[in-house]
Each structure stands twice: as structure tokens, then as C-alpha cells.
CSV table of C-alpha atoms and ligand atoms in Angstrom, one decimal:
chain,number,residue,atom,x,y,z
A,16,MET,CA,104.5,136.0,78.2
A,17,LYS,CA,104.1,136.8,81.9
A,18,GLU,CA,101.0,136.5,84.1
A,19,PHE,CA,100.0,140.2,84.1
A,20,ASP,CA,100.6,140.6,80.3
A,21,ILE,CA,98.3,137.6,79.8
A,22,ILE,CA,95.6,139.1,82.0
A,23,ASN,CA,95.8,142.5,80.4
A,24,GLN,CA,95.9,141.3,76.8
A,25,PHE,CA,93.4,138.5,76.9
A,26,PHE,CA,91.0,138.9,79.9
A,27,LYS,CA,90.7,142.5,80.7
A,28,LYS,CA,88.1,144.5,78.9
A,29,PRO,CA,87.7,146.2,76.6
A,30,ASN,CA,90.6,144.4,74.9
A,31,LEU,CA,88.3,141.5,74.0
A,32,LEU,CA,84.8,142.8,74.1
A,33,GLY,CA,85.6,146.0,72.2
A,34,ALA,CA,83.8,149.3,72.4
A,35,GLY,CA,80.0,149.2,71.8
A,36,SER,CA,79.6,145.7,73.0
A,37,SER,CA,76.0,144.9,74.0
A,38,LEU,CA,77.4,143.4,77.1
A,39,ILE,CA,78.9,146.6,78.3
A,40,GLU,CA,75.8,148.6,77.3
A,41,SER,CA,73.3,146.3,79.0
A,42,ALA,CA,71.4,147.5,82.0
A,43,LEU,CA,72.9,145.2,84.5
A,44,LYS,CA,76.4,146.3,83.9
A,45,GLY,CA,76.0,149.3,86.1
A,46,SER,CA,76.4,146.6,88.8
A,47,VAL,CA,80.2,146.4,88.2
A,48,VAL,CA,81.8,149.0,90.4
A,49,LYS,CA,85.3,147.6,89.9
A,50,SER,CA,86.3,144.8,87.5
A,51,ILE,CA,89.6,143.1,86.7
A,52,GLY,CA,92.7,145.1,87.9
A,53,ASP,CA,92.3,145.6,91.6
A,54,ASP,CA,92.7,143.1,94.4
A,55,CYS,CA,89.0,142.3,94.3
A,56,ALA,CA,86.1,143.1,92.1
A,57,ILE,CA,83.3,145.3,93.6
A,58,LEU,CA,79.7,144.6,92.6
A,59,SER,CA,76.3,145.9,93.6
A,60,VAL,CA,73.5,143.4,93.9
A,61,PRO,CA,70.1,144.9,92.9
A,62,ASP,CA,67.7,145.7,95.7
A,63,GLU,CA,65.4,142.9,96.8
A,64,HIS,CA,67.6,140.2,95.2
A,65,HIS,CA,69.8,137.5,96.5
A,66,LEU,CA,73.3,136.8,95.2
A,67,VAL,CA,73.5,133.2,93.9
A,68,LEU,CA,76.9,131.6,93.1
A,69,SER,CA,78.4,128.4,92.0
A,70,MET,CA,81.9,127.1,91.1
A,71,ASP,CA,83.0,124.3,88.8
A,72,THR,CA,86.4,122.9,88.0
A,73,LEU,CA,87.3,121.2,84.7
A,74,VAL,CA,90.4,119.1,84.7
A,75,CYS,CA,92.1,118.1,81.5
A,76,GLY,CA,91.9,114.4,80.8
A,77,ARG,CA,89.0,114.1,83.2
A,78,HIS,CA,86.3,116.5,82.2
A,79,PHE,CA,87.5,117.0,78.6
A,80,PRO,CA,89.8,115.0,76.4
A,81,ASN,CA,93.5,115.9,76.1
A,82,ASP,CA,93.0,116.8,72.5
A,83,ALA,CA,90.0,119.1,73.1
A,84,LEU,CA,90.4,122.5,71.4
A,85,PRO,CA,90.7,125.6,73.5
A,86,GLU,CA,87.5,127.0,72.2
A,87,GLN,CA,85.7,123.8,73.0
A,88,ILE,CA,87.1,123.8,76.6
A,89,ALA,CA,86.0,127.4,77.0
A,90,THR,CA,82.4,126.9,75.9
A,91,ARG,CA,82.0,123.6,77.9
A,92,ALA,CA,83.4,125.2,81.0
A,93,PHE,CA,81.2,128.2,80.8
A,94,CYS,CA,78.0,126.4,79.8
A,95,THR,CA,78.2,123.7,82.3
A,96,CYS,CA,78.9,126.2,85.1
A,97,LEU,CA,76.1,128.5,84.0
A,98,SER,CA,73.7,125.6,84.1
A,99,ASP,CA,73.8,125.7,87.9
A,100,LEU,CA,72.5,129.3,87.9
A,101,ALA,CA,69.7,128.1,85.6
A,102,ALA,CA,68.8,125.4,88.1
A,103,MET,CA,68.3,128.1,90.8
A,104,GLY,CA,66.2,130.3,88.5
A,105,ALA,CA,68.9,133.0,88.7
A,106,THR,CA,69.9,135.5,86.1
A,107,PRO,CA,73.7,135.4,85.3
A,108,TYR,CA,75.5,138.6,86.0
A,109,TRP,CA,79.3,138.0,86.5
A,110,PHE,CA,81.9,135.3,86.6
A,111,THR,CA,85.5,134.8,87.7
A,112,LEU,CA,88.1,132.5,86.1
A,113,GLY,CA,90.8,130.4,87.7
A,114,LEU,CA,93.1,129.4,84.8
A,115,THR,CA,96.0,127.0,85.4
A,116,MET,CA,98.1,126.2,82.3
A,117,PRO,CA,101.3,124.2,81.9
A,118,GLU,CA,102.7,126.9,79.7
A,119,ALA,CA,101.8,130.3,78.3
A,120,ASN,CA,100.9,129.2,74.8
A,121,ILE,CA,99.7,132.5,73.2
A,122,GLU,CA,97.7,130.9,70.4
A,123,TRP,CA,95.9,128.7,72.9
A,124,ILE,CA,95.1,131.5,75.3
A,125,ALA,CA,93.9,133.7,72.5
A,126,SER,CA,91.4,131.1,71.2
A,127,PHE,CA,90.3,130.2,74.7
A,128,SER,CA,89.7,133.7,75.9
A,129,LYS,CA,88.0,134.8,72.7
A,130,SER,CA,85.5,131.8,72.9
A,131,LEU,CA,85.0,132.3,76.6
A,132,LEU,CA,84.2,136.0,76.4
A,133,ASN,CA,82.0,135.4,73.3
A,134,ILE,CA,79.9,132.8,74.9
A,135,ALA,CA,79.7,134.8,78.1
A,136,GLU,CA,78.5,137.8,76.1
A,137,GLU,CA,75.7,135.7,74.6
A,138,TYR,CA,74.5,135.1,78.2
A,139,GLN,CA,75.2,138.7,79.3
A,140,CYS,CA,77.6,137.5,81.9
A,141,GLU,CA,80.7,139.6,82.6
A,142,LEU,CA,84.2,138.4,83.5
A,143,ILE,CA,85.1,140.4,86.6
A,144,GLY,CA,88.3,138.7,87.9
A,145,GLY,CA,90.2,135.5,88.4
A,146,ASP,CA,93.6,134.0,89.0
A,147,THR,CA,96.3,132.8,86.5
A,148,THR,CA,98.7,130.1,87.5
A,149,GLN,CA,101.1,127.6,86.1
A,150,GLY,CA,100.4,123.9,86.4
A,151,PRO,CA,98.4,121.0,84.8
A,152,LEU,CA,95.6,122.4,82.6
A,153,THR,CA,92.6,123.1,84.8
A,154,ILE,CA,89.8,125.6,84.4
A,155,THR,CA,87.8,126.8,87.4
A,156,LEU,CA,84.8,129.1,86.9
A,157,GLN,CA,82.7,130.8,89.5
A,158,VAL,CA,79.5,132.2,88.2
A,159,HIS,CA,77.4,134.7,90.0
A,160,GLY,CA,73.8,135.5,89.4
A,161,VAL,CA,70.9,137.2,91.1
A,162,VAL,CA,67.4,136.0,91.9
A,163,GLU,CA,64.5,137.9,93.4
A,164,LYS,CA,64.3,137.2,97.2
A,165,GLY,CA,62.3,134.1,98.0
A,166,LYS,CA,62.1,132.9,94.3
A,167,ALA,CA,65.2,130.7,94.0
A,168,LEU,CA,64.4,127.2,92.8
A,169,ARG,CA,65.6,124.8,95.5
A,170,ARG,CA,66.1,121.0,95.8
A,171,ASP,CA,64.3,121.0,99.1
A,172,LEU,CA,61.0,122.5,97.9
A,173,ALA,CA,59.4,119.7,96.0
A,174,ARG,CA,56.0,118.9,97.5
A,175,VAL,CA,53.7,115.9,97.3
A,176,GLY,CA,51.3,116.3,94.3
A,177,ASP,CA,53.8,118.3,92.2
A,178,ARG,CA,54.4,117.1,88.7
A,179,VAL,CA,58.0,116.6,87.4
A,180,PHE,CA,59.1,118.2,84.2
A,181,ILE,CA,62.4,118.1,82.3
A,182,THR,CA,63.6,120.7,79.7
A,183,GLY,CA,65.0,119.5,76.4
A,184,TYR,CA,66.3,116.0,75.7
A,185,LEU,CA,67.9,113.5,78.1
A,186,GLY,CA,70.8,111.2,77.1
A,187,ASP,CA,72.6,113.5,74.7
A,188,GLY,CA,75.4,114.1,77.1
A,189,ALA,CA,76.2,110.4,77.5
A,190,ALA,CA,75.7,109.7,73.8
A,191,ALA,CA,78.1,112.5,73.0
A,192,LEU,CA,80.6,111.2,75.4
A,193,ALA,CA,80.4,107.7,73.9
A,194,LEU,CA,80.9,109.2,70.5
A,195,ILE,CA,83.8,111.4,71.5
A,196,SER,CA,85.6,108.8,73.5
A,197,ASP,CA,84.8,106.3,70.7
A,198,GLY,CA,83.2,103.9,73.2
A,199,ALA,CA,81.0,101.0,72.4
A,200,LEU,CA,78.8,102.4,69.6
A,201,ASP,CA,76.0,100.2,68.5
A,202,LYS,CA,75.4,101.8,65.1
A,203,VAL,CA,77.1,103.8,62.3
A,204,ILE,CA,76.2,107.5,62.8
A,205,GLU,CA,75.2,110.1,60.3
A,206,GLN,CA,77.3,113.3,60.1
A,207,ILE,CA,74.4,115.5,61.1
A,208,ASP,CA,73.8,113.5,64.3
A,209,LYS,CA,77.5,113.5,65.0
A,210,GLU,CA,77.7,117.3,64.8
A,211,TYR,CA,74.6,117.7,66.9
A,212,LEU,CA,76.0,115.4,69.7
A,213,VAL,CA,79.5,116.9,69.6
A,214,GLU,CA,77.9,120.4,70.0
A,215,ARG,CA,75.9,119.0,73.0
A,216,PHE,CA,79.1,118.0,74.7
A,217,TYR,CA,81.2,121.0,74.1
A,218,CYS,CA,78.5,123.6,74.0
A,219,PRO,CA,75.6,122.4,76.1
A,220,GLN,CA,72.8,125.0,76.4
A,221,PRO,CA,72.3,126.2,79.9
A,222,GLN,CA,68.6,126.5,80.3
A,223,ILE,CA,68.6,130.1,81.6
A,224,GLN,CA,65.7,131.4,79.5
A,225,SER,CA,63.4,128.5,80.4
A,226,ALA,CA,64.4,128.8,84.0
A,227,LEU,CA,63.5,132.5,84.2
A,228,LYS,CA,60.0,131.5,83.0
A,229,ILE,CA,59.8,128.4,85.2
A,230,VAL,CA,60.6,130.5,88.3
A,231,ASN,CA,57.1,131.9,88.3
A,232,TYR,CA,55.4,128.5,88.5
A,233,SER,CA,57.9,126.3,90.3
A,234,ARG,CA,59.8,126.3,93.6
A,235,CYS,CA,62.1,123.3,93.0
A,236,ALA,CA,64.6,122.5,90.3
A,237,ILE,CA,67.9,120.7,89.7
A,238,ASP,CA,70.2,120.6,86.7
A,239,ILE,CA,71.0,117.1,85.3
A,240,SER,CA,74.7,116.9,85.4
A,241,ASP,CA,75.2,113.4,86.9
A,242,GLY,CA,72.2,111.6,85.4
A,243,LEU,CA,68.4,112.0,85.9
A,244,LEU,CA,68.0,109.3,88.5
A,245,ALA,CA,71.1,110.4,90.5
A,246,ASP,CA,70.0,114.1,90.4
A,247,LEU,CA,66.4,113.4,91.2
A,248,GLN,CA,67.6,111.4,94.1
A,249,HIS,CA,69.1,114.6,95.6
A,250,VAL,CA,65.6,116.2,95.3
A,251,ALA,CA,63.9,113.2,96.9
A,252,MET,CA,66.4,113.3,99.9
A,253,ALA,CA,66.3,117.1,100.3
A,254,SER,CA,62.5,117.4,100.0
A,255,GLU,CA,61.8,114.1,101.9
A,256,VAL,CA,59.6,112.7,99.2
A,257,ASP,CA,59.6,109.9,96.7
A,258,ILE,CA,59.6,110.6,93.0
A,259,ASP,CA,57.8,108.5,90.4
A,260,ILE,CA,59.1,108.7,86.8
A,261,ASP,CA,57.4,107.4,83.6
A,262,ILE,CA,60.3,106.1,81.6
A,263,ASP,CA,58.1,105.9,78.5
A,264,LYS,CA,57.8,109.7,78.6
A,265,LEU,CA,61.5,110.6,78.7
A,266,PRO,CA,62.4,112.9,75.8
A,267,ILE,CA,65.3,111.3,73.9
A,268,SER,CA,66.7,112.9,70.7
A,269,SER,CA,66.7,111.2,67.4
A,270,ALA,CA,70.5,111.6,67.3
A,271,CYS,CA,70.8,109.6,70.5
A,272,LYS,CA,68.4,107.0,69.3
A,273,ASN,CA,70.3,106.8,66.0
A,274,LEU,CA,73.6,106.2,67.8
A,275,VAL,CA,72.7,103.4,70.2
A,276,SER,CA,70.0,100.8,70.8
A,277,ASP,CA,66.8,101.7,72.6
A,278,ALA,CA,67.9,100.0,75.8
A,279,THR,CA,71.2,102.0,75.8
A,280,SER,CA,69.5,105.3,75.0
A,281,LEU,CA,67.1,104.7,77.9
A,282,ASN,CA,70.2,104.0,80.1
A,283,PHE,CA,71.8,107.3,78.8
A,284,ALA,CA,68.6,109.2,79.6
A,285,LEU,CA,68.3,107.7,83.1
A,286,SER,CA,71.8,107.6,84.3
A,287,GLY,CA,74.1,109.3,81.7
A,288,GLY,CA,75.4,112.6,82.9
A,289,ASP,CA,76.3,115.9,81.2
A,290,ASP,CA,72.8,116.7,79.9
A,291,TYR,CA,72.6,120.1,81.7
A,292,GLN,CA,68.8,120.1,81.3
A,293,ILE,CA,66.6,121.3,84.2
A,294,ALA,CA,64.3,119.0,86.1
A,295,PHE,CA,61.6,121.0,87.9
A,296,THR,CA,58.5,120.4,89.8
A,297,VAL,CA,55.2,122.2,89.4
A,298,PRO,CA,52.3,122.2,91.9
A,299,GLU,CA,48.8,121.4,90.7
A,300,ASN,CA,47.6,125.0,90.8
A,301,SER,CA,50.2,126.1,88.2
A,302,LEU,CA,50.0,123.1,85.9
A,303,SER,CA,47.7,124.7,83.3
A,304,GLU,CA,50.0,127.7,83.0
A,305,ILE,CA,53.2,125.6,82.6
A,306,ARG,CA,51.4,123.3,80.1
A,307,GLN,CA,50.4,126.4,78.1
A,308,LEU,CA,53.9,127.7,78.0
A,309,ILE,CA,55.1,124.4,76.8
A,310,LYS,CA,52.4,124.3,74.1
A,311,ASP,CA,53.3,127.8,73.0
A,312,GLY,CA,57.0,126.8,72.7
A,313,VAL,CA,58.0,129.4,75.3
A,314,VAL,CA,59.5,126.6,77.5
A,315,VAL,CA,60.7,123.4,75.8
A,316,ALA,CA,59.9,120.7,78.4
A,317,THR,CA,58.2,117.4,79.0
A,318,GLU,CA,56.1,116.1,81.9
A,319,ILE,CA,57.8,112.9,83.1
A,320,GLY,CA,56.5,112.1,86.6
A,321,ARG,CA,55.2,113.2,90.0
A,322,ILE,CA,56.2,113.8,93.6
A,323,VAL,CA,54.5,111.3,95.9
A,324,ASN,CA,54.5,110.6,99.7
A,325,ALA,CA,57.6,108.8,100.9
A,326,ASP,CA,57.1,105.0,101.2
A,327,THR,CA,57.3,104.4,105.0
A,328,LYS,CA,58.4,100.8,104.4
A,329,SER,CA,61.6,101.8,102.7
A,330,ASP,CA,64.5,103.3,104.7
A,331,ASP,CA,65.2,106.0,102.3
A,332,TYR,CA,63.5,108.5,100.0
A,333,CYS,CA,63.7,107.2,96.5
A,334,VAL,CA,63.1,107.6,92.8
A,335,ARG,CA,61.0,104.9,91.1
A,336,CYS,CA,60.4,104.1,87.5
A,337,PHE,CA,57.2,103.2,85.8
A,338,GLU,CA,56.5,101.9,82.3
A,339,GLN,CA,53.0,102.1,80.9
A,340,GLY,CA,51.9,102.7,84.5
A,341,LYS,CA,53.6,99.6,85.8
A,342,ALA,CA,56.5,99.7,88.3
A,343,VAL,CA,59.8,98.5,86.8
A,344,GLN,CA,63.0,97.6,88.7
A,345,ILE,CA,65.7,100.2,88.1
A,346,ASP,CA,68.4,97.5,88.4
A,347,ASP,CA,66.7,95.8,85.5
A,348,LEU,CA,67.0,98.9,83.4
A,349,LEU,CA,70.5,100.0,84.3
A,350,THR,CA,73.9,98.6,84.9
A,351,ASN,CA,74.9,101.7,86.9
A,352,ASN,CA,72.4,104.2,88.1
A,353,LYS,CA,74.5,106.1,90.6
A,354,GLY,CA,75.6,108.9,88.4
A,355,TYR,CA,79.2,110.0,88.1
A,356,GLN,CA,81.2,110.4,91.3
A,357,HIS,CA,84.8,111.4,91.7
A,358,PHE,CA,86.8,109.2,94.1
A,359,ALA,CA,84.1,106.5,93.9
A,360,SER,CA,86.6,103.8,93.6
B,5,ADP,P1,96.4,139.2,93.3
B,5,ADP,O1,97.9,139.1,93.3
B,5,ADP,O2,95.8,140.4,94.1
B,5,ADP,O3,95.7,137.9,93.6
B,5,ADP,P2,96.3,138.8,90.6
B,5,ADP,O4,97.7,139.3,90.2
B,5,ADP,O5,96.1,137.4,90.7
B,5,ADP,O6,95.9,139.6,91.9
B,5,ADP,O7,95.3,139.4,89.5
B,5,ADP,C1,95.3,140.7,89.2
B,5,ADP,C2,93.9,141.1,88.6
B,5,ADP,O8,93.7,140.3,87.5
B,5,ADP,C3,92.8,140.8,89.6
B,5,ADP,O9,91.8,141.8,89.5
B,5,ADP,C4,92.3,139.4,89.2
B,5,ADP,O10,91.0,139.3,89.5
B,5,ADP,C5,92.5,139.5,87.7
B,5,ADP,N1,92.8,138.2,87.1
B,5,ADP,C6,93.8,137.4,87.3
B,5,ADP,N2,93.7,136.3,86.5
B,5,ADP,C7,92.6,136.4,85.7
B,5,ADP,C8,92.0,135.6,84.8
B,5,ADP,N3,92.4,134.5,84.3
B,5,ADP,N4,90.8,136.1,84.3
B,5,ADP,C9,90.3,137.2,84.7
B,5,ADP,N5,90.8,138.0,85.6
B,5,ADP,C10,92.0,137.6,86.1
B,6,MG,MG1,95.9,136.1,92.3
């Protein structure tokens, strides 16, 4: 099967979405002037909004195991990429797909495209273009969203006095990776926990709905892809503040706790990557509102720390850990707190 046939059969609507799809009918879709089929897509951004975009690449053997199923690769690629839009408080609108495959395996492409378009429809995000090439299996997605002007959640907008919150659970991504790669597991795991964790890895839940609520009370957020400490460090540097975290408040799932020791689950929560939760900061004057949203279950989040004045004695802005109110050395908690970095060694 040749490139154009692949695009037409598997990626061009309405072949996959079908007539009557809620995606096509939804209000935002008037925004697509020209989709797949011309040299470029043509889109209109709603008035008084900014266009927000982000790209992620997943390489076979590095970001997913060689034996991952096409549907698992599709959902992981889409969800991890969409998480960046959540971190900005943006509403997903469109995405493009760079698909590089060693061969045109029709069954593989059919499963991949079906899963990709299905998960995209769940998040009301439309595939509007891409590129199809031959080579080692690599998936690149660029997601595009919109946010009301001046409302984007940014890493450089944490302010002293803000409280730090995190959506969902921390540590599941690292626990899932340990499980999938069959790494050093401390305990025998129940089937229900196993299924939960594998789902967290291949289908993490981008926190779009929570982020769209948070945007009204927060100016600063980041998604946790490289580990809580590593990602909060980016916030500390960008906002020129220090960040204090109460490690006894970190939300850790029972599945993660059931898989590994308490010390390891704390390690996973602090420095494991792949959680795709959103850490966000809330100023004092919006605290009661956000706490109420959490109480009502509208936003699933936990308060875990605060933004403080930068310590003038230290050379750098930093993230510090506290347990029962007492400072603890991060090095004592972790073997490696730097988060995952390509080309690190
Ligand atoms: P060009 O030669 O102008 O780069 P292509 O032949 O690469 O165009 O693609 C033709 C059309 O198909 C374009 O609209 C492009 O965006 C779209 N397209 C190509 N590959 C994909 C893909 N994997 N998913 C979605 N759209 C794609
Ligand atoms: Mg092309």
C-alpha cells in the first residue's frame, strides 16, 4: 500500500470518523477551513484567543517497548502529547501526525489509526494533517489548542504565597514502567492493580477537564512528565522562587503502594516520570474556591506545598522537601532526582 492510499484510507475523514460523529458536529469544528488533502491545513482561531501548540515524539524501544500494540502506542502518543495542552489550560482543537514506519503493515496501521482517532474524538480534537514516511517506527504528534488571551497557565507565573496542588496520583507512571519492563518489583501484584497500572502507562489521562477549571483560579501550571521534583524545578527557575513540598501529603495510589515498598513508591512519586498529572499553584485569594472544587469532586487534586521566597544563600532556585513540617534532604530520599533526560550520558 502506498503513502497516499494509507492517508486516504486510514487518516482522512470521514473514512474513520463516519457520518454523524460528535466530533464533526461539535461547535469548534467550524474552525477547520481545510483539513487533510491540501498542502496545508487552514484553521481559524476563535476571537480573543491564543493558539497554543506542542509537539512530542515517541520512538519505538525508547518511549514504548518493541512489543507494544499499535492501539497502545496510539493512545500513549495522543494522551501524553495532550497533557501539555492541559498544562497550559488550553482547550484541544486540532492535531497533526508524523508517522514513520518500517513497512506498510495494513493491520498495524488500521489498529493504530482507529485507536488514535477514537481517543482524539473523546477529547474533541481533530486530525488535520501530517506526514507519512518510511523508517524506524516513530510517532510525532503536534497538538493545537486555544486559550483565552492572558489566561494560559505558565511556568513563570508562580508567586510567593501561592499554594502548590497536584491533580490525581503521583508515581503511577514509574510503577507502571517498572511493571511493564519487569524491573525490580518488591511485591507480587494483584491483577486489578496490574490492569490499572498498565492503563496508566498506555492511556494516561490528560487533565484537560481539571485544567479548564483550574485556569480560573491559577496562573501557573506544569505537567509532570519527568518527575515531580524535576518538573517543579522548572517552575522554580522560571518563576525565580523556591518551592516547599510536604512529602507526607503526596497522593500515591494503592496500586503503586501494593507494587513496591513505601520508600520506592515515594521515590516514584518524587522522581518517577510519566504521570501526566498537573502541578499548579493557587494564590491565597483563590484558595477557598479551589478547595471547594476539590471538596465537590469537580477537580481531583491535593494540596502538597507552597511557593516561598528564594533562599538568598543558595546559588539557585530550588525545590525542598518537608516531612511532618521538618526539612528532609532530597538526596536521602532519592537515588536519582533529576528526572529523565535524553543524551544525559
Ligand atoms: P506534501 O507532499 O504536500 O507534504 P503529503 O503528501 O505529505 O503532502 O500529504 C498529503 C496530505 O495528507 C496533506 O494534507 C497532509 O497533511 C496529509 N497527511 C499526510 N500524512 C498524514 C498522516 N499520517 N496523518 C494525517 N494526515 C496526513
Ligand atoms: Mg509531506
